[in-house]
Amino acid sequence: MMNRRQFLARSALFGSAAWLTLGSPGKLLAAAAQGKALGIQLYMVLDAYQHDPIGTLKTLKAIGYTEIEAIVTSTAKTLRDQLNETGLRSPSMHFDSLGFEPGIDAAHVLGAQFIVSSMLPSIMQKEGKGAQPTYSLDEAKRTAEYANRLGEKAKKAGLQYAYHNHHLEFTDVGGGLTFYDVLLKETDHKLVQFELDCGWVHAGGKNPADYFKANPGRIPLMHAKDFLPGASDKNNFPGAELGRGTLDYKPIMAAADTSGLKHCFVEQEGPYARMSQLDAARVDFAYLRPLR
């Protein structure tokens, strides 16, 4: 199975198992009823979803997830009808596999508030037919300008644009700043907000909690993600279930909630050699639910 970065890079070219002794479903659902909404990125269970869309969504609902961050693999109407049937909602969607204007239409169909780019530098590279992104200072400034334009279009359409990161955004661009710091500084707060992928922040050598603390109101969305300990190949990041990797999410969630987080989506990278996608979704929910 390709990892998410490979999947998104390709998409950006525009074109039921045991409960694993994690506690009873009743206890997890009771906890979910008492806490804030907890969501999952649809990509994480994409294989299961494509094999059995309704069954997969029903399983996610039974686990306790109430929100899906969408990627559209067929049509937005099909996904909307599936979510309605299974009692889930989609407040946010990634547009990379569709393109921005079709993504706006899809977001309206889904009833999403946020429209998110997953790999904006790669999208810009493809549109400009240029070289691969270098994550330099000049490129950070150009990316911020482009993000502002997307944000303006989204605002006119009644949506909020958000920028999702990977690890390369934390490349040093000089002056004590990272590529990501430049994006935060040079984008319009009203037009561009951020979805902080905490696993990729950590892979980039930074602390996710620090970004939440330093940027209240700018990061309404997050991905809760982790990688296996000892992963050192910068082109290969094997995903870990939450609580079984390298990140302690207790301080991260505390900082996120204080900062004004609105939606938290679990997302795990493959490969799924230890357990299935849906079993991993159970492990992740059981870990994060008490912190949310």
Short mmCIF file of C-alpha atoms in Angstrom, two decimals:
data_model
loop_
_atom_site.label_atom_id
_atom_site.label_comp_id
_atom_site.label_asym_id
_atom_site.label_seq_id
_atom_site.Cartn_x
_atom_site.Cartn_y
_atom_site.Cartn_z
CA MET A 1 0.00 0.00 0.00
CA MET A 2 1.37 3.45 -0.91
CA ASN A 3 1.80 5.90 1.93
CA ARG A 4 -0.27 9.07 2.17
CA ARG A 5 2.43 11.34 0.76
CA GLN A 6 2.75 9.09 -2.30
CA PHE A 7 -1.03 8.96 -2.68
CA LEU A 8 -1.35 12.74 -2.44
CA ALA A 9 1.59 13.40 -4.73
CA ARG A 10 -0.11 11.34 -7.39
CA SER A 11 -3.52 12.87 -6.70
CA ALA A 12 -2.04 16.39 -6.81
CA LEU A 13 -1.40 15.84 -10.51
CA PHE A 14 -5.06 16.86 -10.77
CA GLY A 15 -6.43 14.54 -12.66
CA SER A 16 -14.05 -6.74 11.28
CA ALA A 17 -11.68 -7.75 13.82
CA ALA A 18 -11.53 -8.00 17.62
CA TRP A 19 -11.54 -5.03 19.99
CA LEU A 20 -7.96 -5.84 20.95
CA THR A 21 -8.73 -5.69 24.69
CA LEU A 22 -9.13 -1.91 24.52
CA GLY A 23 -12.37 -1.81 26.48
CA SER A 24 -15.97 -2.46 25.58
CA PRO A 25 -17.78 -0.51 22.82
CA GLY A 26 -20.26 0.74 25.42
CA LYS A 27 -17.54 2.34 27.52
CA LEU A 28 -15.94 3.99 24.50
CA LEU A 29 -19.25 5.35 23.27
CA ALA A 30 -20.09 6.67 26.72
CA ALA A 31 -16.77 8.49 26.80
CA ALA A 32 -17.42 9.88 23.34
CA ALA A 33 -20.77 11.28 24.44
CA GLN A 34 -19.07 13.21 27.24
CA GLY A 35 -16.17 14.69 25.25
CA LYS A 36 -15.68 16.77 22.15
CA ALA A 37 -16.16 15.37 18.67
CA LEU A 38 -13.39 13.12 17.46
CA GLY A 39 -12.90 12.50 13.76
CA ILE A 40 -10.80 10.43 11.39
CA GLN A 41 -9.26 11.16 7.98
CA LEU A 42 -10.99 8.95 5.45
CA TYR A 43 -7.65 8.19 3.80
CA MET A 44 -6.60 6.20 6.87
CA VAL A 45 -9.23 3.55 6.15
CA LEU A 46 -9.29 4.00 2.39
CA ASP A 47 -8.73 0.34 1.49
CA ALA A 48 -11.50 -0.78 3.83
CA TYR A 49 -13.79 2.00 2.61
CA GLN A 50 -13.30 1.20 -1.06
CA HIS A 51 -14.02 -2.49 -0.35
CA ASP A 52 -17.13 -1.82 1.78
CA PRO A 53 -18.08 1.87 2.05
CA ILE A 54 -21.17 1.58 4.23
CA GLY A 55 -19.78 -1.19 6.42
CA THR A 56 -16.58 0.77 7.04
CA LEU A 57 -18.40 3.98 7.92
CA LYS A 58 -20.76 2.10 10.23
CA THR A 59 -17.77 0.54 11.98
CA LEU A 60 -16.16 3.96 12.47
CA LYS A 61 -19.40 5.24 13.94
CA ALA A 62 -19.63 2.22 16.25
CA ILE A 63 -16.06 2.82 17.44
CA GLY A 64 -17.11 6.32 18.46
CA TYR A 65 -15.96 8.60 15.66
CA THR A 66 -18.53 11.24 14.75
CA GLU A 67 -16.67 13.17 12.05
CA ILE A 68 -14.91 12.26 8.82
CA GLU A 69 -12.38 14.44 7.08
CA ALA A 70 -13.20 13.72 3.49
CA ILE A 71 -11.29 12.85 0.41
CA VAL A 72 -13.55 12.30 -2.58
CA THR A 73 -12.80 9.10 -4.47
CA SER A 74 -16.07 8.82 -6.41
CA THR A 75 -18.50 11.74 -6.14
CA ALA A 76 -19.25 14.14 -3.31
CA LYS A 77 -22.94 13.24 -3.52
CA THR A 78 -22.16 9.55 -3.09
CA LEU A 79 -20.04 10.25 -0.04
CA ARG A 80 -22.62 12.65 1.39
CA ASP A 81 -25.36 10.06 1.07
CA GLN A 82 -23.14 7.44 2.71
CA LEU A 83 -22.35 9.77 5.61
CA ASN A 84 -26.02 10.60 6.05
CA GLU A 85 -26.89 6.91 6.10
CA THR A 86 -24.30 6.15 8.76
CA GLY A 87 -24.80 9.19 10.98
CA LEU A 88 -21.45 10.84 10.32
CA ARG A 89 -20.60 14.39 9.23
CA SER A 90 -17.75 15.94 7.28
CA PRO A 91 -16.77 19.42 8.51
CA SER A 92 -13.54 19.40 6.48
CA MET A 93 -12.30 17.99 3.19
CA HIS A 94 -8.98 17.78 1.31
CA PHE A 95 -9.26 18.97 -2.28
CA ASP A 96 -5.94 17.68 -3.72
CA SER A 97 -7.46 14.78 -5.66
CA LEU A 98 -10.06 17.08 -7.27
CA GLY A 99 -8.52 20.50 -7.82
CA PHE A 100 -9.54 23.65 -5.99
CA GLU A 101 -12.64 24.82 -7.89
CA PRO A 102 -14.17 21.32 -8.08
CA GLY A 103 -13.19 20.98 -4.43
CA ILE A 104 -15.28 24.02 -3.55
CA ASP A 105 -18.29 22.44 -5.23
CA ALA A 106 -17.65 19.15 -3.42
CA ALA A 107 -17.32 20.92 -0.05
CA HIS A 108 -20.72 22.52 -0.55
CA VAL A 109 -22.27 19.16 -1.39
CA LEU A 110 -20.74 17.60 1.72
CA GLY A 111 -21.68 20.52 3.95
CA ALA A 112 -18.03 21.04 4.88
CA GLN A 113 -16.83 24.33 6.36
CA PHE A 114 -13.09 23.85 5.72
CA ILE A 115 -11.37 23.14 2.41
CA VAL A 116 -7.79 21.94 2.92
CA SER A 117 -4.70 21.47 0.75
CA SER A 118 -2.50 18.53 1.67
CA MET A 119 0.56 19.28 -0.47
CA LEU A 120 0.31 22.85 -1.68
CA PRO A 121 3.97 23.24 -2.80
CA SER A 122 3.57 20.15 -5.00
CA ILE A 123 0.32 21.49 -6.45
CA MET A 124 2.08 24.77 -7.27
CA GLN A 125 4.97 22.89 -8.84
CA LYS A 126 2.63 20.95 -11.11
CA GLU A 127 0.64 24.02 -12.14
CA GLY A 128 3.83 25.94 -12.95
CA LYS A 129 5.56 22.93 -14.54
CA GLY A 130 8.61 23.81 -12.46
CA ALA A 131 11.17 21.88 -10.47
CA GLN A 132 10.39 19.90 -7.36
CA PRO A 133 9.73 22.08 -4.30
CA THR A 134 12.89 23.13 -2.48
CA TYR A 135 11.25 24.62 0.63
CA SER A 136 13.42 27.72 0.42
CA LEU A 137 12.63 31.19 1.79
CA ASP A 138 11.58 32.49 -1.63
CA GLU A 139 9.38 29.47 -2.16
CA ALA A 140 7.80 29.97 1.26
CA LYS A 141 6.89 33.54 0.31
CA ARG A 142 5.42 32.41 -3.02
CA THR A 143 3.48 29.67 -1.25
CA ALA A 144 2.08 32.18 1.24
CA GLU A 145 0.93 34.42 -1.63
CA TYR A 146 -0.71 31.46 -3.35
CA ALA A 147 -2.38 30.37 -0.12
CA ASN A 148 -3.80 33.87 0.31
CA ARG A 149 -5.33 33.66 -3.16
CA LEU A 150 -6.89 30.31 -2.36
CA GLY A 151 -8.15 31.72 0.92
CA GLU A 152 -9.80 34.64 -0.86
CA LYS A 153 -11.55 32.30 -3.30
CA ALA A 154 -12.68 30.07 -0.45
CA LYS A 155 -14.02 33.03 1.51
CA LYS A 156 -16.05 34.22 -1.48
CA ALA A 157 -17.50 30.71 -1.68
CA GLY A 158 -18.45 30.76 2.01
CA LEU A 159 -15.66 28.38 3.04
CA GLN A 160 -12.46 28.56 5.08
CA TYR A 161 -9.20 27.48 3.48
CA ALA A 162 -6.62 25.67 5.64
CA TYR A 163 -3.04 24.57 4.94
CA HIS A 164 -1.99 21.05 5.97
CA ASN A 165 1.72 20.37 6.50
CA HIS A 166 4.18 17.56 6.05
CA HIS A 167 7.67 17.42 7.56
CA LEU A 168 9.50 19.48 4.93
CA GLU A 169 7.66 22.65 5.96
CA PHE A 170 9.94 22.68 9.01
CA THR A 171 13.04 23.15 6.88
CA ASP A 172 15.20 26.05 8.08
CA VAL A 173 15.03 28.98 5.65
CA GLY A 174 17.38 31.30 7.52
CA GLY A 175 16.99 34.00 10.13
CA GLY A 176 15.84 31.50 12.70
CA LEU A 177 12.70 30.74 10.69
CA THR A 178 11.28 27.63 9.09
CA PHE A 179 9.25 27.45 5.90
CA TYR A 180 6.18 26.98 8.11
CA ASP A 181 7.01 30.06 10.19
CA VAL A 182 7.03 32.14 7.00
CA LEU A 183 3.62 30.78 6.02
CA LEU A 184 2.21 31.72 9.42
CA LYS A 185 3.73 35.19 9.21
CA GLU A 186 2.88 36.09 5.63
CA THR A 187 -0.61 34.70 5.20
CA ASP A 188 -3.74 36.69 6.04
CA HIS A 189 -5.20 35.40 9.30
CA LYS A 190 -8.73 35.78 7.98
CA LEU A 191 -8.06 33.96 4.72
CA VAL A 192 -5.61 31.21 5.67
CA GLN A 193 -5.86 28.96 8.67
CA PHE A 194 -3.90 25.79 9.38
CA GLU A 195 -4.39 22.10 9.94
CA LEU A 196 -1.43 21.00 12.05
CA ASP A 197 -0.37 17.44 11.31
CA CYS A 198 1.34 16.76 14.62
CA GLY A 199 3.15 13.62 13.51
CA TRP A 200 4.77 15.41 10.59
CA VAL A 201 5.66 18.38 12.83
CA HIS A 202 7.53 15.98 15.12
CA ALA A 203 9.17 14.27 12.13
CA GLY A 204 10.36 17.73 11.08
CA GLY A 205 12.09 18.19 14.43
CA LYS A 206 9.59 20.51 16.10
CA ASN A 207 7.12 20.30 18.99
CA PRO A 208 3.45 20.49 17.93
CA ALA A 209 2.40 21.95 21.29
CA ASP A 210 4.69 24.93 20.73
CA TYR A 211 2.88 25.84 17.51
CA PHE A 212 -0.53 25.70 19.16
CA LYS A 213 0.69 27.87 22.05
CA ALA A 214 2.30 30.45 19.76
CA ASN A 215 -0.61 30.72 17.30
CA PRO A 216 -3.96 30.92 19.12
CA GLY A 217 -6.87 31.00 16.72
CA ARG A 218 -4.82 30.06 13.66
CA ILE A 219 -5.00 26.26 13.93
CA PRO A 220 -8.64 25.10 14.07
CA LEU A 221 -7.82 21.65 12.63
CA MET A 222 -5.28 18.97 13.51
CA HIS A 223 -4.19 15.48 12.57
CA ALA A 224 -3.25 13.18 15.42
CA LYS A 225 -0.52 10.98 13.94
CA ASP A 226 2.58 9.12 15.09
CA PHE A 227 5.47 7.11 13.66
CA LEU A 228 7.35 4.09 14.89
CA PRO A 229 10.34 4.75 17.13
CA GLY A 230 13.68 4.72 15.35
CA ALA A 231 12.35 5.75 11.94
CA SER A 232 15.29 7.58 10.37
CA ASP A 233 14.83 7.22 6.64
CA LYS A 234 13.53 10.63 5.54
CA ASN A 235 11.75 9.00 2.63
CA ASN A 236 10.09 6.29 4.69
CA PHE A 237 8.04 6.98 7.79
CA PRO A 238 6.25 3.84 9.00
CA GLY A 239 3.13 4.81 10.89
CA ALA A 240 2.41 3.84 14.48
CA GLU A 241 -0.83 3.58 16.38
CA LEU A 242 -1.28 6.45 18.82
CA GLY A 243 0.36 5.60 22.12
CA ARG A 244 2.74 3.18 20.42
CA GLY A 245 5.03 5.63 18.70
CA THR A 246 7.09 8.57 19.88
CA LEU A 247 4.59 11.30 20.76
CA ASP A 248 2.80 12.00 24.05
CA TYR A 249 -0.47 13.59 23.01
CA LYS A 250 -1.55 14.72 26.47
CA PRO A 251 0.34 18.06 26.37
CA ILE A 252 -0.41 18.46 22.66
CA MET A 253 -4.16 18.13 23.14
CA ALA A 254 -4.09 20.48 26.13
CA ALA A 255 -2.27 23.12 24.07
CA ALA A 256 -4.56 22.55 21.08
CA ASP A 257 -7.74 23.01 23.08
CA THR A 258 -6.41 26.16 24.74
CA SER A 259 -5.44 27.48 21.29
CA GLY A 260 -8.97 27.09 19.93
CA LEU A 261 -8.94 23.73 18.17
CA LYS A 262 -12.26 22.93 16.51
CA HIS A 263 -11.76 19.53 14.87
CA CYS A 264 -9.29 16.72 15.58
CA PHE A 265 -8.84 13.96 13.00
CA VAL A 266 -6.94 10.74 13.62
CA GLU A 267 -4.75 9.77 10.69
CA GLN A 268 -2.24 6.94 10.61
CA GLU A 269 0.26 6.20 7.88
CA GLY A 270 0.77 2.65 6.67
CA PRO A 271 1.91 0.00 6.30
CA TYR A 272 -0.74 -1.91 8.23
CA ALA A 273 1.36 -4.99 8.94
CA ARG A 274 0.52 -5.27 12.65
CA MET A 275 -3.25 -4.97 12.29
CA SER A 276 -5.94 -3.85 9.87
CA GLN A 277 -6.86 -0.25 9.19
CA LEU A 278 -10.05 -0.52 11.23
CA ASP A 279 -8.26 -2.19 14.15
CA ALA A 280 -5.74 0.66 14.08
CA ALA A 281 -8.63 3.12 14.11
CA ARG A 282 -9.89 1.42 17.29
CA VAL A 283 -6.49 1.65 18.97
CA ASP A 284 -6.15 5.31 18.01
CA PHE A 285 -9.62 6.18 19.27
CA ALA A 286 -9.10 4.40 22.58
CA TYR A 287 -5.85 6.31 23.14
CA LEU A 288 -7.06 9.76 22.14
CA ARG A 289 -10.64 9.74 23.45
CA PRO A 290 -9.67 10.35 27.11
CA LEU A 291 -7.52 13.31 26.04
CA ARG A 292 -10.23 14.92 23.91
#
